[in-house]
XYZ file of C-alpha atoms in Angstrom:
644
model
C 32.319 -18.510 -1.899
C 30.681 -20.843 0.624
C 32.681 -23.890 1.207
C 29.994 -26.883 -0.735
C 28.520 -24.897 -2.466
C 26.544 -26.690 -5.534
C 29.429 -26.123 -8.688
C 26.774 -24.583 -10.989
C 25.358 -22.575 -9.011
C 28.931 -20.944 -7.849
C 29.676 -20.787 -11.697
C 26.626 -18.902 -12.506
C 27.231 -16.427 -9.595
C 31.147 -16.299 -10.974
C 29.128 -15.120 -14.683
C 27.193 -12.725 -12.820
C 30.387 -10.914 -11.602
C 29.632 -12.385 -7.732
C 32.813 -13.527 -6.673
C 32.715 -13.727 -2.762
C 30.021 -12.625 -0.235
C 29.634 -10.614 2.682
C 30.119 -11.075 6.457
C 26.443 -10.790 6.839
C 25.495 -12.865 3.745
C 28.185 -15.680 5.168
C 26.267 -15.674 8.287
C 23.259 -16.155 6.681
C 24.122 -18.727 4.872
C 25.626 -20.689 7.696
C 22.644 -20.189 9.716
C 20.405 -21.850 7.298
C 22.537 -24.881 6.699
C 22.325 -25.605 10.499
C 18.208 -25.854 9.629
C 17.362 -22.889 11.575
C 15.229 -20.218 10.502
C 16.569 -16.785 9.673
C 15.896 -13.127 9.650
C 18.338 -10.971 7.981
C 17.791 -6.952 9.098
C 20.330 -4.959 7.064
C 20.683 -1.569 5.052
C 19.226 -0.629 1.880
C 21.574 -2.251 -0.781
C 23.194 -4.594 1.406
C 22.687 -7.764 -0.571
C 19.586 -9.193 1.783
C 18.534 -10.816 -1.748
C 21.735 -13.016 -2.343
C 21.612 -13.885 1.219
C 18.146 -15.887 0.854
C 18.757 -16.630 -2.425
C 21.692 -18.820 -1.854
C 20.553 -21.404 -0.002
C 17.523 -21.654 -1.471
C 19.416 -21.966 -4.837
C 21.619 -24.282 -3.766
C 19.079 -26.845 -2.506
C 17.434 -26.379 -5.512
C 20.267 -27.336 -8.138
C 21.224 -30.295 -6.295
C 17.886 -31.718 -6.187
C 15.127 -29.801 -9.001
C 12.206 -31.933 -6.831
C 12.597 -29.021 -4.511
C 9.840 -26.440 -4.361
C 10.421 -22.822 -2.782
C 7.700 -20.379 -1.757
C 8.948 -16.359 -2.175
C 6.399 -13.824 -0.584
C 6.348 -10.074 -1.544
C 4.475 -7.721 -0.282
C 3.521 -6.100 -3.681
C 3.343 -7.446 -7.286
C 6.415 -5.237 -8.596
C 9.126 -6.748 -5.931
C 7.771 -10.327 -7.255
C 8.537 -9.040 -10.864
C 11.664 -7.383 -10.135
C 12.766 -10.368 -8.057
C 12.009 -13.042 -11.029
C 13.714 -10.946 -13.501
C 16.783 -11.054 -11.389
C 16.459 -15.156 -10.819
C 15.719 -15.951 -14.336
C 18.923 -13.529 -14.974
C 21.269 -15.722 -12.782
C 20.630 -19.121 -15.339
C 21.170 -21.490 -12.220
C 20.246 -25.050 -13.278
C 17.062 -26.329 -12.759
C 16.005 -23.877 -11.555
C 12.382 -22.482 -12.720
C 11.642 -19.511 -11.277
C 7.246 -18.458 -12.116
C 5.434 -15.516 -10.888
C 1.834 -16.512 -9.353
C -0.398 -13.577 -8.660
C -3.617 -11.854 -9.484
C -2.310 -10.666 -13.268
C -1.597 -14.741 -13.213
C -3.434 -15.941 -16.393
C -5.822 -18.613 -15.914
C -4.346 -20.901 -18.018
C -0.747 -20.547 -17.056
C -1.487 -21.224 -12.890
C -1.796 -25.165 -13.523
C 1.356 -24.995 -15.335
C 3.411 -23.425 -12.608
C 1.841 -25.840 -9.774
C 3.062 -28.791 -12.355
C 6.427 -27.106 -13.423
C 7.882 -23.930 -11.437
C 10.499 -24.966 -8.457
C 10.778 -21.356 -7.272
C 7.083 -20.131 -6.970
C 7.106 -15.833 -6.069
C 3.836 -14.654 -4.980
C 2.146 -12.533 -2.033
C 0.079 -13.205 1.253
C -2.979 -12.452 -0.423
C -2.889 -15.230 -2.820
C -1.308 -17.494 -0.744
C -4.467 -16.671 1.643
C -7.410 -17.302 -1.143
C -5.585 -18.678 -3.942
C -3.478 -22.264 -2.501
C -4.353 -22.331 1.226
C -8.457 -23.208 0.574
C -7.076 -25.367 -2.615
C -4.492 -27.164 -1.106
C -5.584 -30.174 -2.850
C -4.077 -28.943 -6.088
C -1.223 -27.806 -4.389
C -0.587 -31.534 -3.217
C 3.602 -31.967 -4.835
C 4.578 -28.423 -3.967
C 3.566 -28.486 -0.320
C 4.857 -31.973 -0.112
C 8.570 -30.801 -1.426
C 7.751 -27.350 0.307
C 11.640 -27.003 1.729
C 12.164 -23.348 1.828
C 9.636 -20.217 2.305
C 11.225 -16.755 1.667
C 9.766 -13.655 3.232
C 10.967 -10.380 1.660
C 10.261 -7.129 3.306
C 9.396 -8.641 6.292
C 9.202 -4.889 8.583
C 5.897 -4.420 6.406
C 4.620 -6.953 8.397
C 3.189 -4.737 10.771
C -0.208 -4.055 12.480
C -3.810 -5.615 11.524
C -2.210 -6.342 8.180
C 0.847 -8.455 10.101
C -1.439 -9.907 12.150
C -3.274 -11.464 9.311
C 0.081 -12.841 7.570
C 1.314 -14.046 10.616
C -1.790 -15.995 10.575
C -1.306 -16.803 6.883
C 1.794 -18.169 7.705
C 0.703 -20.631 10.488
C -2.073 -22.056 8.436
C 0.545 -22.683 5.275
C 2.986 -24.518 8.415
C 0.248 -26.409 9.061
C -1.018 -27.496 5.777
C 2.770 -28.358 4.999
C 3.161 -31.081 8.272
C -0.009 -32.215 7.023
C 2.014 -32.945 3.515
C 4.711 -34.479 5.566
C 7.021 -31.069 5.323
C 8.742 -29.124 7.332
C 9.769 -25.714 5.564
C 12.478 -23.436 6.950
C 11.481 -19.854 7.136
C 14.306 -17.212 5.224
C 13.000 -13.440 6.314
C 14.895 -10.349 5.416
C 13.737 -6.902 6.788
C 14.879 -3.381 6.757
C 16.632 -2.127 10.002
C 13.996 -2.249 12.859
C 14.735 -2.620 16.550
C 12.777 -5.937 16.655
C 13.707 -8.115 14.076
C 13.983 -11.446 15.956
C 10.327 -10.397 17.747
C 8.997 -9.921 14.330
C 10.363 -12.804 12.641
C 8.989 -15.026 15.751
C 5.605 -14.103 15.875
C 5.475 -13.855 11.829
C 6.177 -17.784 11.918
C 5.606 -18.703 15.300
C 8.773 -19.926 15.840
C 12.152 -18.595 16.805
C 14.671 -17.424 14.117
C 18.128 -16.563 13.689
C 18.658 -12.603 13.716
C 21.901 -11.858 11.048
C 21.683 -7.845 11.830
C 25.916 -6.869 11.446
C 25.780 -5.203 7.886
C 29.387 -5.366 6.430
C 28.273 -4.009 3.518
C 30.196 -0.869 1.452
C 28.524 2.399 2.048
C 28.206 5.440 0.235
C 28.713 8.567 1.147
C 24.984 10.777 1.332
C 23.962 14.307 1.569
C 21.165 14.705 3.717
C 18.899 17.998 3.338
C 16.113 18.916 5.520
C 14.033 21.338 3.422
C 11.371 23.952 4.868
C 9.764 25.728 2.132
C 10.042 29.161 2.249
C 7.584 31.077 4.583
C 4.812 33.159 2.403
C 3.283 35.057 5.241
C 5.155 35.013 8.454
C 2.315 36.049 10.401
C 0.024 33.687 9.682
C 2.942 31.067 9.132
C 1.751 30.437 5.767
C 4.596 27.984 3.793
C 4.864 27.371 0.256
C 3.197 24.510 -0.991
C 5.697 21.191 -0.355
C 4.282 20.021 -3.335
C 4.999 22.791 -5.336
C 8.921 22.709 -3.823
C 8.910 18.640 -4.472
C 8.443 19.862 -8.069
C 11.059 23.091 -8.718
C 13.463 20.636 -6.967
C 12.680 17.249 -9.049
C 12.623 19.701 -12.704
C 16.032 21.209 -11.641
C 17.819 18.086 -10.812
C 16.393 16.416 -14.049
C 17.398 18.934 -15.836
C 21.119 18.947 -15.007
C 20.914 14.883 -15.282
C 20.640 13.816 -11.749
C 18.749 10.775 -11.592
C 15.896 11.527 -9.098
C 12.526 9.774 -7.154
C 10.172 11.798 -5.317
C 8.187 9.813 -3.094
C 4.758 11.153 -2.039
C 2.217 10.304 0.462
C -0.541 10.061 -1.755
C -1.656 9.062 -5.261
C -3.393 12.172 -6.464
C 0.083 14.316 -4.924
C 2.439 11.955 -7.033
C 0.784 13.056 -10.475
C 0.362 16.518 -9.446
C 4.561 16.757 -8.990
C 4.811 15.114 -11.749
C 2.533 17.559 -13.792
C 3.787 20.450 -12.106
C 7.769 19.361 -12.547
C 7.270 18.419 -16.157
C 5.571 22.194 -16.878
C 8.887 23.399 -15.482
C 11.388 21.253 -18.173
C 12.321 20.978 -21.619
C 9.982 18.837 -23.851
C 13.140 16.386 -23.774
C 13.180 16.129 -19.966
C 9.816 15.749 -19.879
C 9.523 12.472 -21.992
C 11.984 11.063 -19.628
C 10.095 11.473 -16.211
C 7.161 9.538 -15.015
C 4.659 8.570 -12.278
C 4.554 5.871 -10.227
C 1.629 4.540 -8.225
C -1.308 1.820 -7.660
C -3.937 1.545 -9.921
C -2.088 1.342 -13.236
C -2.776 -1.654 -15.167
C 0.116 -4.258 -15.013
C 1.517 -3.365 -18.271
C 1.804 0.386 -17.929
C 4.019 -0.898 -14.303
C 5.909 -2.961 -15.486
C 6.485 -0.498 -18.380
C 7.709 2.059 -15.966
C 10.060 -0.465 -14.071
C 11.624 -1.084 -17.674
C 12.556 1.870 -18.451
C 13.800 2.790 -14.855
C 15.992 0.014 -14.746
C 17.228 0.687 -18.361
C 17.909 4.113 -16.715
C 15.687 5.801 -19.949
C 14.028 7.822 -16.631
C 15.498 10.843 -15.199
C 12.671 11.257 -12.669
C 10.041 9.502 -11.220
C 7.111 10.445 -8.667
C 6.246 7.675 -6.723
C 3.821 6.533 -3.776
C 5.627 4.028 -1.256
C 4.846 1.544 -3.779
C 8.369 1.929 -4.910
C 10.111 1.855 -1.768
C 10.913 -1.461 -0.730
C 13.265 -3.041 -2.174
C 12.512 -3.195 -6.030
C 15.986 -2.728 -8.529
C 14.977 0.477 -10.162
C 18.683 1.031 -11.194
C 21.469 3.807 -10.131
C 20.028 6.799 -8.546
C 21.278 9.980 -7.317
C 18.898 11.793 -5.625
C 15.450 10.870 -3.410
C 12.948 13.146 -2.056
C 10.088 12.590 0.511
C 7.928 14.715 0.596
C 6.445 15.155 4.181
C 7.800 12.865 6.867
C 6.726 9.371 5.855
C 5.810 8.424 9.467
C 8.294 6.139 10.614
C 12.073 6.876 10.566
C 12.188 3.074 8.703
C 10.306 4.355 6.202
C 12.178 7.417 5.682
C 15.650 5.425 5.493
C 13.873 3.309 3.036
C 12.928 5.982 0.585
C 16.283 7.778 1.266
C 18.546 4.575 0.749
C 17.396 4.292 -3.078
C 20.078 6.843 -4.008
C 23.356 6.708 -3.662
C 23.769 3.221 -4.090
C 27.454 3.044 -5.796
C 28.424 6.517 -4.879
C 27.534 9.668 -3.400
C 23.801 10.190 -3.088
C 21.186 13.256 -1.964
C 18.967 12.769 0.791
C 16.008 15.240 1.024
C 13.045 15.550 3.491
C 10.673 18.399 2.725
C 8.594 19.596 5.739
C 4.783 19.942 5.560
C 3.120 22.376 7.622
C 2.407 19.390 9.729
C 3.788 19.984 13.209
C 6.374 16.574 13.318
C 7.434 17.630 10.160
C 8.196 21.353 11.122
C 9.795 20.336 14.687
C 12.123 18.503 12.300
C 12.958 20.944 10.496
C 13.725 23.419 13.683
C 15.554 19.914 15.136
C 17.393 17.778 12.385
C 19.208 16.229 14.497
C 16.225 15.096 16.289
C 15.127 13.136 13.250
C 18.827 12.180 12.109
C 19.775 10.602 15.656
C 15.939 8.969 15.899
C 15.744 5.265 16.741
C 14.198 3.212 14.031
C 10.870 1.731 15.163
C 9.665 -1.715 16.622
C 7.347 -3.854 14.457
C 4.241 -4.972 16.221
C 1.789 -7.354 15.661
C -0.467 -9.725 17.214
C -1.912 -12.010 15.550
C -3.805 -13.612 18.384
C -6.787 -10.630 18.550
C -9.878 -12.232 18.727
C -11.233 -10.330 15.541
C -8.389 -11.465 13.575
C -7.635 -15.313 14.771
C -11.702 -16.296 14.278
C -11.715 -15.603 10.512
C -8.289 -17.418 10.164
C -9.275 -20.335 12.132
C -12.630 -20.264 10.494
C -10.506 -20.856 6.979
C -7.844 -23.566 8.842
C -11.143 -25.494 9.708
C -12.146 -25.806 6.076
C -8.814 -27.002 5.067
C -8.606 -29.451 7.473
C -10.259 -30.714 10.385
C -8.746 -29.268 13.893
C -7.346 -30.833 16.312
C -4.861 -30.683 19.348
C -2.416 -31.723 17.155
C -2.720 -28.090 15.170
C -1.382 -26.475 18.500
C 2.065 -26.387 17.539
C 1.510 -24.896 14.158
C -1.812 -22.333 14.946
C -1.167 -22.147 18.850
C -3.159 -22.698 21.540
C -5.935 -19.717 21.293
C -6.937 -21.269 18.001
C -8.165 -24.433 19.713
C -10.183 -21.948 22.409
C -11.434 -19.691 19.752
C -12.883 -22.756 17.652
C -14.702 -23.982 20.509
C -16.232 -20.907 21.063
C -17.051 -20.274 17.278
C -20.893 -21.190 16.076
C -19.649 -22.073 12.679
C -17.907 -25.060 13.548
C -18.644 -28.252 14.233
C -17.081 -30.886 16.716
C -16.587 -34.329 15.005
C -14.580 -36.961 16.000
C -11.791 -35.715 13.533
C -11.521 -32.305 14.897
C -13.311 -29.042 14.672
C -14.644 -28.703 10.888
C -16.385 -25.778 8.787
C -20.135 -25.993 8.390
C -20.597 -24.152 5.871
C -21.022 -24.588 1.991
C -18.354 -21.467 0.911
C -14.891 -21.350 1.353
C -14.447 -18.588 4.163
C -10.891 -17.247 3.293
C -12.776 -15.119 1.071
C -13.952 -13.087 3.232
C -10.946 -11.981 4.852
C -9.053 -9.017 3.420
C -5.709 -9.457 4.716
C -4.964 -5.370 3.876
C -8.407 -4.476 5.664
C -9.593 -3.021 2.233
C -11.579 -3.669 -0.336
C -10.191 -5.561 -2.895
C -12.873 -5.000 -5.686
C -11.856 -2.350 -8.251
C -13.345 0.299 -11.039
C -12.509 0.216 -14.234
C -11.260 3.543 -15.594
C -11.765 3.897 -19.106
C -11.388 7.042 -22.328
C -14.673 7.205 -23.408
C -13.383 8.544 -26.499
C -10.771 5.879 -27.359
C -12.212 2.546 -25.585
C -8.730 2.226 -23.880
C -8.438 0.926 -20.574
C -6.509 3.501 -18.425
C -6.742 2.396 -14.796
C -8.195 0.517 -11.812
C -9.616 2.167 -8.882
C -10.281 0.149 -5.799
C -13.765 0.811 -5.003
C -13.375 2.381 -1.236
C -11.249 5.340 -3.324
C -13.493 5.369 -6.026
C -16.996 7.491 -4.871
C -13.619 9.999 -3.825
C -11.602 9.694 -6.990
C -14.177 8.826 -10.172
C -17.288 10.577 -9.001
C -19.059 12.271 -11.389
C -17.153 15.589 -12.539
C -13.965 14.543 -10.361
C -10.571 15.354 -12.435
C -8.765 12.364 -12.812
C -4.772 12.310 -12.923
C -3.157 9.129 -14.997
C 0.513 9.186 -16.118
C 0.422 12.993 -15.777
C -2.896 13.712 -18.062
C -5.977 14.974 -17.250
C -8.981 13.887 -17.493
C -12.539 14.612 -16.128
C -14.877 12.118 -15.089
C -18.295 11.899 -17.361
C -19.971 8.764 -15.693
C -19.747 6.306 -13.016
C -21.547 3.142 -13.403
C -21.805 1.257 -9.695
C -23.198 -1.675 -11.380
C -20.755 -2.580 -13.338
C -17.976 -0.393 -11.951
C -16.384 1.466 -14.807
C -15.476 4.974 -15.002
C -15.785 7.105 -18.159
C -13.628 9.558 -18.379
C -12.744 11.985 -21.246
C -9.292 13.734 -21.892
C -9.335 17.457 -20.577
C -7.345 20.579 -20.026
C -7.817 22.503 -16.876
C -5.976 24.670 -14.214
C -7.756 22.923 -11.375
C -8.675 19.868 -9.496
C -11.220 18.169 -7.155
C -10.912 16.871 -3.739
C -13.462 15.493 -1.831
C -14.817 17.310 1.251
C -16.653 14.452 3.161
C -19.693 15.875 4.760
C -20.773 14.873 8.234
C -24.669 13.794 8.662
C -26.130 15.052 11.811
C -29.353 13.295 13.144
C -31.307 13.944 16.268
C -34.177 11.847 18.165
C -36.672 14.046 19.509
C -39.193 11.769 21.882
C -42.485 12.452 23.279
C -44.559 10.738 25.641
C -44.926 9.704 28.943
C -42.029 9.635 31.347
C -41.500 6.898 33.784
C -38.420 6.774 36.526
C -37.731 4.433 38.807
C -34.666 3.751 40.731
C -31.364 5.005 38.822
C -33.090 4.061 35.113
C -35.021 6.671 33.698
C -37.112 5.851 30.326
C -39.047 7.994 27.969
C -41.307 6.238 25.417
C -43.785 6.954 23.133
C -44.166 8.203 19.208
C -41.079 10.259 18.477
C -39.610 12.313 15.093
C -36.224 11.476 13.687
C -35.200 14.868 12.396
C -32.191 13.674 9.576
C -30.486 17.147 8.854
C -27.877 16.064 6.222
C -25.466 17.963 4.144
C -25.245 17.860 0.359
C -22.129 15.763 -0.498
C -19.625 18.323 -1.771
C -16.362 18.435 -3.014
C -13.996 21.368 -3.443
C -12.155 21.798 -6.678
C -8.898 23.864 -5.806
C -8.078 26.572 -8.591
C -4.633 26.506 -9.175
C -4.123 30.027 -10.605
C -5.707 32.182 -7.761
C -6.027 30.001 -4.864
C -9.961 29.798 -5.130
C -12.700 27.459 -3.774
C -15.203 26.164 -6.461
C -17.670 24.245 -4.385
C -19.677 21.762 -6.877
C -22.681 19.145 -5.683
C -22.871 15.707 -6.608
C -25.032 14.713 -8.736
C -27.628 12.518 -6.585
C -30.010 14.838 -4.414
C -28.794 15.989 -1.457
C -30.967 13.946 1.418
C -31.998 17.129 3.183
C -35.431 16.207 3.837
C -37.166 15.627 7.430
C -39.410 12.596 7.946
C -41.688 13.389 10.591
C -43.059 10.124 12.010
C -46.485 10.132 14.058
C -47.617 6.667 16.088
C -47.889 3.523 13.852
C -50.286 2.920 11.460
C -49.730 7.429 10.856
C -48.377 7.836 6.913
C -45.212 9.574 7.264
C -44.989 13.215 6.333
C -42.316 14.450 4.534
C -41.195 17.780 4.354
C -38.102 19.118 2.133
C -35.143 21.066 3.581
C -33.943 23.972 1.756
C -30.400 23.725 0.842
C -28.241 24.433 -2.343
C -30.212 23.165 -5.153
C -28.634 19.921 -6.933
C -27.821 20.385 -10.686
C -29.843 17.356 -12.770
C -27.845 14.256 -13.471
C -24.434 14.843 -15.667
C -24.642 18.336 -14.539
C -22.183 19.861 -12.347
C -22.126 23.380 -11.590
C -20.550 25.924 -9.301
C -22.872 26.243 -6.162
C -22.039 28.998 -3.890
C -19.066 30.941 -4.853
C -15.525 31.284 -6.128
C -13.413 33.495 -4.756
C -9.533 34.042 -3.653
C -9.218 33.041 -0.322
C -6.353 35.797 0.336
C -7.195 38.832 0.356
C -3.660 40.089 0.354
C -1.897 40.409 -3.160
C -0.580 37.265 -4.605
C 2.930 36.852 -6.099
C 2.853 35.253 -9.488
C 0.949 32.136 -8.890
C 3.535 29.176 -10.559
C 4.301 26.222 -9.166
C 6.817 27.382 -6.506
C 4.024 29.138 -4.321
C 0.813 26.888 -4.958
C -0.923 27.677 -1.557
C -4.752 27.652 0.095
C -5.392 28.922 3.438
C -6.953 26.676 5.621
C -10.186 28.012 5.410
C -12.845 29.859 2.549
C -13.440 33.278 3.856
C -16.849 33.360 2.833
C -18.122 29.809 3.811
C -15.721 28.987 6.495
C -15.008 25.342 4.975
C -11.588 24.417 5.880
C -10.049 22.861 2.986
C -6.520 21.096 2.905
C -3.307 22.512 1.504
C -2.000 22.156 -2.042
């Protein structure tokens, strides 16, 4: 242990069967207690947590006045994260969770009394930045700020918390503190870049991991080809599933991560059709859009190790502790090679682990499969951001103005292009204390840090009352539409109503060989002008009364048949906007003429339109899970629709 370290706090590590620490974790430690700010970028597993934890900890059970701000990316590393604190019974220290599932009545209790506060940009953003006011005592004994999973910091969404970040420096000097900055990453090949223009301010890189590591298996699995002229593959999803059932079945812990929602509880449907009623009880989905209890459920009894197999979005891989894992599949290349060590470093932790990548017909994914060593010697990737972009500093320095005035003095914390930008900005006003907000709302709100939108559906059996889900509303006219099939926790169910106004979903249990996918339609318009024509010089006009002729298709979706392969091609049920306004001169009542097109079935109604056919004509093997496949496109129609 760290020579003066606080005696409680080394006892309570002693009880926790921590005895000594890393090269790494030494560094880290060191680092901090020089005051500098530090970014440590080391394996899966290689005890990043202990090294931010430690001083942090320590500062806090010498003096309890100290306050601590932990950041997570998502709501289940903040849980997992607490659990583990609360589990190491250091004293005085009072570790609280403050999120969205935060009630109410418990936030003004954790302001008053929690030392170690573990939340995420988001509420940092809208929920203590704008009401720093109430926030007065922790800002004030703000000494440490943790950010965990710091490579996700990437992009438009990095470039908000970067800008998160600088506002909560600020806000802090203005409370007369001066927070160092703890950041621990997955590897990436620009760590200290990252960590700089997260913070805006240089940072110690700790990047040698001394850690133990296992020994891994890798596999790079190409599903077997169905028609070798066409290059037809077997569905990856259908493979994710025979291999996820077999290793379940002979006791191999196992996560299969997914790209998608809907394609982690279809493997998990498929895989649990392939097991033993026993096995199947013990495997489970994983993804957004559960309600907190039915996560933190799951997490439970993962960690308990009650799970043999779970499907999983990326939600679950950073760095939660979902226990001692032998096996992890990704399904289709995840995008980044980071990502894809991620995912493949939750097995194997404390002995030998699988690895698994199975190709889609994507063409990165099958040149890896021709080339693994292409993909096993890849780089990892850089992290970039910028949080300076014009379209992402004026919101931010819109919300800094309302929570205090600007002025040159905020250079060192938001930089100099704030200052330009808030000159430049209509909003504000110039007063003798600085640049302030004119307006009568508090404009944080109206920045989504994740560029989505963060109002949700409610999902809920129509036959029971219970509350199954939340769908955010950009997924939901794609997921809960009227007639859509709706997987939760493996079960089906098929959507009776949608209610926009006050967003719920009713949806009723149901038992069916198929599901639905959206197939966005493309409206095509023309302007057709008449008139005179006047040129002159290199601009030519036309002007004159003119006929918008709106030629739109019927909103569709395709509902894939999973026993033959076949297209079912239902309408929505609102009217398909086919018709043709032809507008005279002003003053002329429009006259409106209908297109044909495919007749739309009255409200509640949704029927087949079209046809429903096999979309091979050659002879099928027997259609189970291990050769779920569509070709690209309907043979009578032409549609293209996606793979299974």
């Amino acid at each position: 242990m760290p020579d003066g370290l606080e005696p409680s706090l080394a006892s309570s590590l002693v009880a926790n069967g921590i005895s000594g620490l890393f090269a790494h974790q030494a560094e880290a430690w060191e680092a901090a207690h020089r005051g500098e700010n530090v970014v440590v970028t080391t394996g899966t597993a290689s005890g990043k947590s202990l090294a931010f934890n430690l001083p942090v900890l320590d500062a806090i059970a010498r003096e309890p006045k100290t306050r601590a701000l932990y950041l997570y990316p998502t709501k289940a590393l903040a849980q997992d994260q607490a659990r583990a604190l609360t589990e190491l019974r250091v004293k005085g220290v009072r570790p609280a969770i403050y999120d969205g599932d935060t009630p109410p009545e418990r936030r003004w209790q954790i302001r008053k009394w929690s030392n170690l506060i573990l939340t995420n940009p988001d509420m940092l953003h809208v929920g203590v930045l704008p009401h720093h006011d109430r926030w007065g005592d922790v800002l004030h004994n703000l000494r440490y700020v943790v950010v965990d999973e710091a490579h996700v910091y990437r992009g438009v969404f990095g470039s908000h918390v970067a800008n998160v970040l600088r506002r909560l420096r600020r806000l802090a000097r203005i409370y007369d503190a001066d927070p160092q900055f703890l950041l621990a990453s997955a590897t990436i090949a620009n760590a200290g870049e990252l960590a700089g223009a997260l913070i805006g301010e240089p940072a110690t890189v700790v990047e040698h991991d001394t850690s133990p590591r296992a020994e891994r298996e890798v596999v790079i699995w190409n599903p077997p080809l169905l028609d070798p002229e066409l290059g037809q593959r077997a569905s990856p999803l259908g493979e994710a599933a025979r291999l996820l059932s077999q290793l379940a079945s002979q006791g191999f812990r196992t996560i299969c991560f997914t790209k998608s929602r809907k394609a982690a509880e279809l493997v998990h449907r498929f895989a649990s059709q392939r097991v033993e009623i026993a096995t199947a009880a013990r495997l489970a989905p994983y993804r957004a859009g559960y309600t907190p209890e039915q996560r933190r459920e799951i997490e439970r009894r993962l960690v308990k190790g009650d799970l043999l197999g779970v499907t999983a979005t990326d939600a679950l891989e950073l760095g939660i502790d979902i226990g001692l894992l032998d096996c992890a599949i990704s399904v289709g290349f995840p995008g980044t090679v980071a990502s894809l060590r991620q995912q493949w470093g939750r097995a194997g932790r404390r002995g030998r682990g699988l690895a698994v990548l199975i190709a889609s017909e994507d063409a990165l994914d099958q040149f890896f499969a021709r080339e693994p060593d292409a993909l096993l010697s890849r780089r990892v990737e850089a992290a970039i951001l910028d949080h300076a972009n014009p379209r992402i500093l004026d919101p931010h320095v819109l919300a800094a103005a309302f929570e205090a005035p600007l002025d040159q003095s905020d250079e060192g914390t938001l930089g100099p292009e704030a200052l330009e930008r808030a000159a430049a900005l209509p909003e504000l006003e110039e007063t003798p204390a600085g640049y302030v907000w004119r307006g009568r709302d508090y404009p944080a709100a109206r920045i989504s840090l994740r560029s989505g939108d963060t109002d949700s559906f409610t999902v809920v059996d129509a036959t029971s009352g219970a509350l199954l889900g939340l769908v955010e509303r950009d997924r939901a006219y794609s997921t809960v539409h009227e007639g859509a099939v709706y997987l939760h926790l493996g079960e089906q169910y098929v959507v009776e109503a949608l209610d926009l106004e006050t967003r719920v979903a009713l949806v009723a249990p149901a038992s069916v060989d198929w599901y639905t996918q959206v197939k966005p339609a493309r409206p095509r318009a023309r302007l057709r002008a008449g008139g005179r024509l006047r040129t002159g010089g290199r601009v030519r006009t036309q002007s004159g009364p003119g006929r918008l002729d709106d030629r739109r298709r019927a909103d569709a979706h395709a509902g894939d048949d999973l026993r033959d392969g076949g297209c079912l091609v239902l309408s929505r049920t609102t009217p398909p906007g086919g018709a043709r306004a032809d507008a005279g001169p002003p003053g002329d009542a429009p006259r409106s003429r209908a297109r044909p097109y495919r007749a739309a079935p009255a409200p509640g109604d949704v029927r087949p339109l079209g046809h429903r056919r096999a979309l091979d004509q050659r002879p099928l093997p027997d259609r189970s899970t291990d050769d779920l496949r569509l070709r690209r496109s309907c043979g009578r129609c032409g549609d293209h629709l996606p793979w299974v």
